[in-house]
């Protein structure tokens, strides 16, 4: 089964790659491999494991159209390089077609929610056990969705997801946000966002975040509230993180809460080249209704793009 999936996946890429040489249409093949050796204690005994941390491959491109419009597309898959096989080895990530112009950008397909997109740069342990998704709701990839991102208005952007019902028994939902600055802090000294989800995967959420860079330091903070869409009781939490860059090193730490639950992570990345790094991190989760859990990892990540 896993062999058939690998053949099918390779065939898709093999068919797409020659397009960049035979067509004027720009096409980029990209991805990353991220694998770690981990020692885990999840409350009922410890064990070692090899983990694939959101390793992925995809294709993306854009085509200039008439009237100042640009067509955008992306087809991305997550690939487990460690332990999952068969039909679980490959699964969909963001996959969409978009249209960009003076009005902003409109996407249709499968897209990360506004809340998830605006939180990614502030989560220093994204895709690891310290990922904020393990305590907070709101980290959603939305199928059957329509997404709008506004043009730049004096540094501000408005973003919106609409999720269709998908069936007669389904519920439509929305994720909206206002952001300032850019996530990589190249054109502004700080960035901030405010997002609201309504009936996204059964939850309503509100999240505010801010990030700034001071010399070699990167500081982030978030406040979060969530509740089930059909209930009134809500839970709240907050997150702070800091990162210090020194030569090829990045030292980082993060603390996150949700009521009486919390997660603390520390780690370091060492850049071996433009596209490759090795890393080590430790995460401990203290949960109100389950035993404490902890993970220690040593891994490597390589990004590629043609």
CSV table of N, CA and C in Angstrom, one decimal, residues 157-282:
chain,number,residue,atom,x,y,z
A,157,UNK,N,-3.9,45.0,7.3
A,157,UNK,CA,-4.5,44.0,6.4
A,157,UNK,C,-5.7,43.5,7.0
A,158,UNK,N,-6.8,43.2,6.3
A,158,UNK,CA,-8.0,42.5,6.8
A,158,UNK,C,-8.0,41.1,6.1
A,159,UNK,N,-8.3,40.1,6.9
A,159,UNK,CA,-8.3,38.7,6.4
A,159,UNK,C,-9.6,38.1,6.8
A,160,UNK,N,-10.1,37.1,5.9
A,160,UNK,CA,-11.4,36.5,6.2
A,160,UNK,C,-11.4,35.1,5.5
A,161,UNK,N,-11.9,34.1,6.3
A,161,UNK,CA,-12.2,32.8,5.8
A,161,UNK,C,-13.7,32.6,6.0
A,162,UNK,N,-14.3,32.0,4.9
A,162,UNK,CA,-15.7,31.5,5.0
A,162,UNK,C,-15.7,30.0,4.7
A,163,UNK,N,-16.2,29.2,5.7
A,163,UNK,CA,-16.2,27.8,5.5
A,163,UNK,C,-17.6,27.3,5.2
A,164,UNK,N,-17.8,26.7,4.1
A,164,UNK,CA,-19.2,26.3,3.6
A,164,UNK,C,-19.7,25.1,4.5
A,165,UNK,N,-21.0,24.9,4.5
A,165,UNK,CA,-21.5,23.8,5.2
A,165,UNK,C,-21.0,22.4,4.8
A,166,UNK,N,-20.9,22.2,3.5
A,166,UNK,CA,-20.5,21.0,2.9
A,166,UNK,C,-21.5,19.9,2.8
A,167,UNK,N,-22.6,20.0,3.6
A,167,UNK,CA,-23.7,19.1,3.5
A,167,UNK,C,-25.0,19.7,4.2
A,168,UNK,N,-26.1,19.1,4.0
A,168,UNK,CA,-27.3,19.6,4.6
A,168,UNK,C,-27.3,19.7,6.1
A,169,UNK,N,-26.5,18.8,6.7
A,169,UNK,CA,-26.4,18.7,8.2
A,169,UNK,C,-25.2,19.5,8.7
A,170,UNK,N,-24.4,20.1,7.8
A,170,UNK,CA,-23.2,20.8,8.2
A,170,UNK,C,-23.5,22.2,8.8
A,171,UNK,N,-22.5,22.9,9.3
A,171,UNK,CA,-22.6,24.3,9.8
A,171,UNK,C,-21.5,25.1,9.1
A,172,UNK,N,-21.9,26.3,8.6
A,172,UNK,CA,-20.9,27.1,8.0
A,172,UNK,C,-20.2,27.9,9.2
A,173,UNK,N,-19.0,28.4,8.9
A,173,UNK,CA,-18.2,29.1,9.9
A,173,UNK,C,-17.4,30.2,9.3
A,174,UNK,N,-16.8,31.0,10.1
A,174,UNK,CA,-16.0,32.1,9.7
A,174,UNK,C,-14.8,32.4,10.6
A,175,UNK,N,-13.7,32.8,10.0
A,175,UNK,CA,-12.5,33.3,10.7
A,175,UNK,C,-12.1,34.6,10.2
A,176,UNK,N,-12.1,35.7,11.0
A,176,UNK,CA,-11.7,37.0,10.5
A,176,UNK,C,-10.6,37.6,11.3
A,177,UNK,N,-9.8,38.5,10.7
A,177,UNK,CA,-8.7,39.1,11.5
A,177,UNK,C,-8.3,40.4,10.9
A,178,UNK,N,-7.7,41.2,11.8
A,178,UNK,CA,-7.0,42.4,11.4
A,178,UNK,C,-5.6,42.3,11.8
A,179,UNK,N,-4.6,42.6,11.0
A,179,UNK,CA,-3.2,42.5,11.3
A,179,UNK,C,-2.5,43.8,10.9
A,180,UNK,N,-1.3,44.0,11.5
A,180,UNK,CA,-0.5,45.2,11.2
A,180,UNK,C,1.0,44.7,11.1
A,181,UNK,N,1.7,45.2,10.1
A,181,UNK,CA,3.1,44.8,9.9
A,181,UNK,C,3.2,43.5,9.2
A,182,UNK,N,4.5,43.0,9.0
A,182,UNK,CA,4.7,41.8,8.3
A,182,UNK,C,5.3,40.7,9.3
A,183,UNK,N,5.0,39.5,9.0
A,183,UNK,CA,5.3,38.4,10.0
A,183,UNK,C,6.8,38.2,10.1
A,184,UNK,N,7.6,38.6,9.1
A,184,UNK,CA,9.0,38.4,9.2
A,184,UNK,C,9.8,39.6,9.7
A,185,UNK,N,9.0,40.7,10.0
A,185,UNK,CA,9.6,41.9,10.6
A,185,UNK,C,10.7,42.5,9.7
A,186,UNK,N,10.5,42.4,8.4
A,186,UNK,CA,11.5,43.0,7.5
A,186,UNK,C,11.1,44.5,7.1
A,187,UNK,N,9.8,44.8,7.1
A,187,UNK,CA,9.4,46.1,6.8
A,187,UNK,C,8.8,46.9,7.9
A,188,UNK,N,8.8,46.3,9.1
A,188,UNK,CA,8.3,47.0,10.3
A,188,UNK,C,9.0,46.4,11.5
A,189,UNK,N,9.0,47.3,12.6
A,189,UNK,CA,9.7,46.8,13.8
A,189,UNK,C,8.9,45.9,14.7
A,190,UNK,N,7.6,45.9,14.4
A,190,UNK,CA,6.7,45.1,15.2
A,190,UNK,C,5.5,44.7,14.3
A,191,UNK,N,4.8,43.6,14.7
A,191,UNK,CA,3.6,43.2,14.1
A,191,UNK,C,2.6,42.8,15.1
A,192,UNK,N,1.3,42.9,14.8
A,192,UNK,CA,0.2,42.6,15.7
A,192,UNK,C,-1.0,42.1,15.0
A,193,UNK,N,-1.8,41.3,15.6
A,193,UNK,CA,-3.0,40.8,15.0
A,193,UNK,C,-4.1,40.6,16.0
A,194,UNK,N,-5.4,40.7,15.6
A,194,UNK,CA,-6.6,40.3,16.3
A,194,UNK,C,-7.4,39.5,15.5
A,195,UNK,N,-7.8,38.3,16.0
A,195,UNK,CA,-8.6,37.3,15.2
A,195,UNK,C,-9.7,36.8,16.0
A,196,UNK,N,-10.8,36.4,15.2
A,196,UNK,CA,-12.0,35.9,15.8
A,196,UNK,C,-12.5,34.7,14.9
A,197,UNK,N,-12.8,33.6,15.6
A,197,UNK,CA,-13.4,32.4,14.9
A,197,UNK,C,-14.8,32.2,15.4
A,198,UNK,N,-15.7,31.9,14.5
A,198,UNK,CA,-17.1,31.6,14.8
A,198,UNK,C,-17.5,30.3,14.2
A,199,UNK,N,-17.7,29.3,15.1
A,199,UNK,CA,-18.2,28.0,14.7
A,199,UNK,C,-17.2,27.3,13.7
A,200,UNK,N,-15.9,27.3,14.1
A,200,UNK,CA,-14.9,26.6,13.3
A,200,UNK,C,-14.6,25.3,14.1
A,201,UNK,N,-14.9,24.2,13.5
A,201,UNK,CA,-14.8,22.9,14.1
A,201,UNK,C,-15.4,22.8,15.5
A,202,UNK,N,-16.5,23.5,15.6
A,202,UNK,CA,-17.3,23.4,16.9
A,202,UNK,C,-16.8,24.3,18.0
A,203,UNK,N,-15.9,25.3,17.7
A,203,UNK,CA,-15.4,26.2,18.7
A,203,UNK,C,-15.5,27.7,18.2
A,204,UNK,N,-15.7,28.6,19.1
A,204,UNK,CA,-15.5,30.0,18.9
A,204,UNK,C,-14.2,30.4,19.7
A,205,UNK,N,-13.4,31.2,19.0
A,205,UNK,CA,-12.1,31.7,19.6
A,205,UNK,C,-11.9,33.1,19.4
A,206,UNK,N,-11.2,33.8,20.3
A,206,UNK,CA,-10.6,35.1,20.1
A,206,UNK,C,-9.2,35.1,20.5
A,207,UNK,N,-8.4,35.8,19.7
A,207,UNK,CA,-6.9,35.7,19.9
A,207,UNK,C,-6.3,37.1,19.5
A,208,UNK,N,-5.5,37.6,20.4
A,208,UNK,CA,-4.7,38.8,20.1
A,208,UNK,C,-3.2,38.5,20.3
A,209,UNK,N,-2.4,39.1,19.4
A,209,UNK,CA,-1.0,38.8,19.5
A,209,UNK,C,-0.1,39.9,19.0
A,210,UNK,N,1.1,40.0,19.5
A,210,UNK,CA,2.0,41.0,19.2
A,210,UNK,C,3.4,40.5,19.1
A,211,UNK,N,4.3,41.0,18.3
A,211,UNK,CA,5.7,40.5,18.2
A,211,UNK,C,6.6,41.7,17.8
A,212,UNK,N,7.8,41.7,18.4
A,212,UNK,CA,8.7,42.7,18.0
A,212,UNK,C,10.2,42.2,18.1
A,213,UNK,N,11.1,42.9,17.4
A,213,UNK,CA,12.5,42.5,17.3
A,213,UNK,C,13.3,43.6,17.9
A,214,UNK,N,14.2,43.3,18.8
A,214,UNK,CA,15.1,44.3,19.4
A,214,UNK,C,16.5,43.8,19.3
A,215,UNK,N,17.3,44.3,18.4
A,215,UNK,CA,18.6,43.8,18.1
A,215,UNK,C,18.6,42.3,17.8
A,216,UNK,N,19.2,41.5,18.6
A,216,UNK,CA,19.2,40.1,18.3
A,216,UNK,C,18.1,39.3,19.0
A,217,UNK,N,17.2,40.0,19.7
A,217,UNK,CA,16.1,39.4,20.4
A,217,UNK,C,14.8,39.5,19.6
A,218,UNK,N,14.0,38.4,19.7
A,218,UNK,CA,12.7,38.4,19.2
A,218,UNK,C,11.7,38.1,20.3
A,219,UNK,N,10.7,38.9,20.5
A,219,UNK,CA,9.8,38.8,21.6
A,219,UNK,C,8.3,38.6,21.1
A,220,UNK,N,7.5,37.7,21.6
A,220,UNK,CA,6.2,37.5,21.2
A,220,UNK,C,5.3,37.3,22.4
A,221,UNK,N,4.0,37.7,22.3
A,221,UNK,CA,3.0,37.5,23.3
A,221,UNK,C,1.6,37.3,22.7
A,222,UNK,N,0.8,36.5,23.3
A,222,UNK,CA,-0.5,36.2,22.8
A,222,UNK,C,-1.5,36.1,24.0
A,223,UNK,N,-2.7,36.5,23.8
A,223,UNK,CA,-3.8,36.3,24.7
A,223,UNK,C,-4.9,35.5,23.9
A,224,UNK,N,-5.5,34.5,24.6
A,224,UNK,CA,-6.4,33.6,23.9
A,224,UNK,C,-7.7,33.3,24.7
A,225,UNK,N,-8.8,33.2,24.1
A,225,UNK,CA,-10.0,32.7,24.7
A,225,UNK,C,-10.8,31.8,23.8
A,226,UNK,N,-11.4,30.7,24.3
A,226,UNK,CA,-12.1,29.7,23.5
A,226,UNK,C,-13.3,29.2,24.3
A,227,UNK,N,-14.3,28.8,23.5
A,227,UNK,CA,-15.4,28.1,24.1
A,227,UNK,C,-16.1,27.2,23.0
A,228,UNK,N,-16.8,26.2,23.4
A,228,UNK,CA,-17.6,25.4,22.4
A,228,UNK,C,-18.7,26.3,21.9
A,229,UNK,N,-19.0,26.2,20.6
A,229,UNK,CA,-19.9,27.1,20.0
A,229,UNK,C,-21.3,27.0,20.5
A,230,UNK,N,-21.7,25.8,21.1
A,230,UNK,CA,-23.0,25.7,21.7
A,230,UNK,C,-23.1,25.8,23.2
A,231,UNK,N,-22.0,26.4,23.8
A,231,UNK,CA,-22.0,26.6,25.2
A,231,UNK,C,-21.5,28.0,25.5
A,232,UNK,N,-21.8,28.4,26.8
A,232,UNK,CA,-21.4,29.8,27.2
A,232,UNK,C,-20.1,29.8,28.0
A,233,UNK,N,-19.7,28.8,28.6
A,233,UNK,CA,-18.5,28.7,29.4
A,233,UNK,C,-17.3,28.8,28.6
A,234,UNK,N,-16.3,29.6,28.9
A,234,UNK,CA,-15.1,29.8,28.1
A,234,UNK,C,-13.9,29.6,29.0
A,235,UNK,N,-12.7,29.3,28.3
A,235,UNK,CA,-11.4,29.1,28.9
A,235,UNK,C,-10.5,30.2,28.3
A,236,UNK,N,-9.6,30.7,29.1
A,236,UNK,CA,-8.6,31.7,28.7
A,236,UNK,C,-7.2,31.3,29.0
A,237,UNK,N,-6.3,31.8,28.2
A,237,UNK,CA,-4.9,31.6,28.4
A,237,UNK,C,-4.0,32.6,27.7
A,238,UNK,N,-2.7,32.5,27.9
A,238,UNK,CA,-1.8,33.4,27.3
A,238,UNK,C,-0.5,32.7,27.0
A,239,UNK,N,0.3,33.4,26.2
A,239,UNK,CA,1.6,32.8,25.7
A,239,UNK,C,2.6,33.9,25.6
A,240,UNK,N,3.8,33.6,26.1
A,240,UNK,CA,5.0,34.5,25.8
A,240,UNK,C,6.2,33.7,25.3
A,241,UNK,N,6.9,34.3,24.4
A,241,UNK,CA,8.1,33.6,23.9
A,241,UNK,C,9.2,34.6,23.6
A,242,UNK,N,10.4,34.0,23.6
A,242,UNK,CA,11.6,34.9,23.4
A,242,UNK,C,12.7,34.1,22.6
A,243,UNK,N,13.4,34.7,21.7
A,243,UNK,CA,14.4,34.1,21.0
A,243,UNK,C,15.6,35.0,20.9
A,244,UNK,N,16.8,34.4,21.0
A,244,UNK,CA,18.0,35.2,20.9
A,244,UNK,C,18.9,34.6,19.8
A,245,UNK,N,19.4,35.4,18.9
A,245,UNK,CA,20.2,34.9,17.8
A,245,UNK,C,21.7,35.3,18.0
A,246,UNK,N,22.5,34.3,18.0
A,246,UNK,CA,24.0,34.6,18.2
A,246,UNK,C,24.7,33.7,17.2
A,247,UNK,N,25.5,34.4,16.3
A,247,UNK,CA,26.2,33.7,15.1
A,247,UNK,C,25.2,32.8,14.4
A,248,UNK,N,25.5,31.5,14.4
A,248,UNK,CA,24.6,30.5,13.8
A,248,UNK,C,23.6,29.9,14.7
A,249,UNK,N,23.6,30.3,15.9
A,249,UNK,CA,22.7,29.8,16.9
A,249,UNK,C,21.4,30.6,17.1
A,250,UNK,N,20.3,29.9,17.4
A,250,UNK,CA,19.1,30.6,17.9
A,250,UNK,C,18.6,29.9,19.2
A,251,UNK,N,18.6,30.6,20.3
A,251,UNK,CA,18.2,30.1,21.6
A,251,UNK,C,16.8,30.6,21.8
A,252,UNK,N,15.9,29.7,22.2
A,252,UNK,CA,14.5,30.1,22.3
A,252,UNK,C,13.8,29.4,23.5
A,253,UNK,N,12.7,30.1,24.0
A,253,UNK,CA,11.9,29.6,25.1
A,253,UNK,C,10.5,30.1,24.9
A,254,UNK,N,9.5,29.3,25.5
A,254,UNK,CA,8.1,29.6,25.3
A,254,UNK,C,7.3,29.1,26.5
A,255,UNK,N,6.4,29.9,27.0
A,255,UNK,CA,5.5,29.5,28.0
A,255,UNK,C,4.1,29.8,27.6
A,256,UNK,N,3.2,28.8,27.8
A,256,UNK,CA,1.8,28.9,27.4
A,256,UNK,C,0.9,28.4,28.4
A,257,UNK,N,-0.3,29.0,28.6
A,257,UNK,CA,-1.3,28.5,29.6
A,257,UNK,C,-2.7,28.4,29.0
A,258,UNK,N,-3.5,27.6,29.6
A,258,UNK,CA,-5.0,27.6,29.4
A,258,UNK,C,-5.6,27.2,30.7
A,259,UNK,N,-6.1,28.2,31.4
A,259,UNK,CA,-6.6,28.0,32.8
A,259,UNK,C,-5.5,27.4,33.6
A,260,UNK,N,-5.7,26.2,34.2
A,260,UNK,CA,-4.7,25.6,35.1
A,260,UNK,C,-3.7,24.7,34.3
A,261,UNK,N,-3.8,24.6,33.0
A,261,UNK,CA,-2.9,23.8,32.2
A,261,UNK,C,-1.8,24.7,31.7
A,262,UNK,N,-0.6,24.2,31.5
A,262,UNK,CA,0.5,25.0,31.0
A,262,UNK,C,1.5,24.1,30.2
A,263,UNK,N,2.3,24.8,29.4
A,263,UNK,CA,3.3,24.1,28.6
A,263,UNK,C,4.5,25.0,28.6
A,264,UNK,N,5.7,24.5,28.9
A,264,UNK,CA,6.9,25.2,28.8
A,264,UNK,C,7.9,24.5,27.9
A,265,UNK,N,8.6,25.3,27.0
A,265,UNK,CA,9.5,24.7,26.1
A,265,UNK,C,10.8,25.6,26.0
A,266,UNK,N,11.9,24.9,25.9
A,266,UNK,CA,13.2,25.6,25.6
A,266,UNK,C,13.9,24.8,24.5
A,267,UNK,N,14.7,25.5,23.8
A,267,UNK,CA,15.4,24.8,22.7
A,267,UNK,C,16.5,25.7,22.0
A,268,UNK,N,17.2,25.1,21.1
A,268,UNK,CA,18.3,25.8,20.4
A,268,UNK,C,18.4,25.2,19.0
A,269,UNK,N,18.5,26.1,18.0
A,269,UNK,CA,18.7,25.7,16.6
A,269,UNK,C,20.2,26.1,16.2
A,270,UNK,N,20.8,25.3,15.4
A,270,UNK,CA,22.1,25.6,14.9
A,270,UNK,C,22.1,25.5,13.4
A,271,UNK,N,22.4,26.6,12.7
A,271,UNK,CA,22.3,26.7,11.2
A,271,UNK,C,23.6,26.1,10.6
A,272,UNK,N,23.4,25.0,9.8
A,272,UNK,CA,24.6,24.3,9.2
A,272,UNK,C,24.8,24.9,7.8
A,273,UNK,N,23.8,25.5,7.2
A,273,UNK,CA,23.9,26.1,5.9
A,273,UNK,C,22.6,26.9,5.6
A,274,UNK,N,22.5,27.4,4.4
A,274,UNK,CA,21.3,28.3,4.1
A,274,UNK,C,20.0,27.5,4.3
A,275,UNK,N,20.0,26.2,4.0
A,275,UNK,CA,18.7,25.5,4.1
A,275,UNK,C,18.7,24.4,5.1
A,276,UNK,N,19.7,24.2,5.9
A,276,UNK,CA,19.8,23.1,6.8
A,276,UNK,C,20.1,23.5,8.2
A,277,UNK,N,19.4,22.9,9.2
A,277,UNK,CA,19.7,23.2,10.6
A,277,UNK,C,19.5,21.9,11.4
A,278,UNK,N,20.3,21.9,12.5
A,278,UNK,CA,20.0,20.9,13.5
A,278,UNK,C,19.5,21.6,14.8
A,279,UNK,N,18.8,20.8,15.6
A,279,UNK,CA,18.1,21.5,16.8
A,279,UNK,C,18.0,20.5,17.9
A,280,UNK,N,17.8,21.1,19.1
A,280,UNK,CA,17.4,20.3,20.3
A,280,UNK,C,16.4,21.1,21.0
A,281,UNK,N,15.4,20.4,21.6
A,281,UNK,CA,14.4,21.1,22.4
A,281,UNK,C,13.8,20.2,23.5
A,282,UNK,N,13.3,20.8,24.5
A,282,UNK,CA,12.6,20.1,25.6
A,282,UNK,C,11.3,20.8,25.9
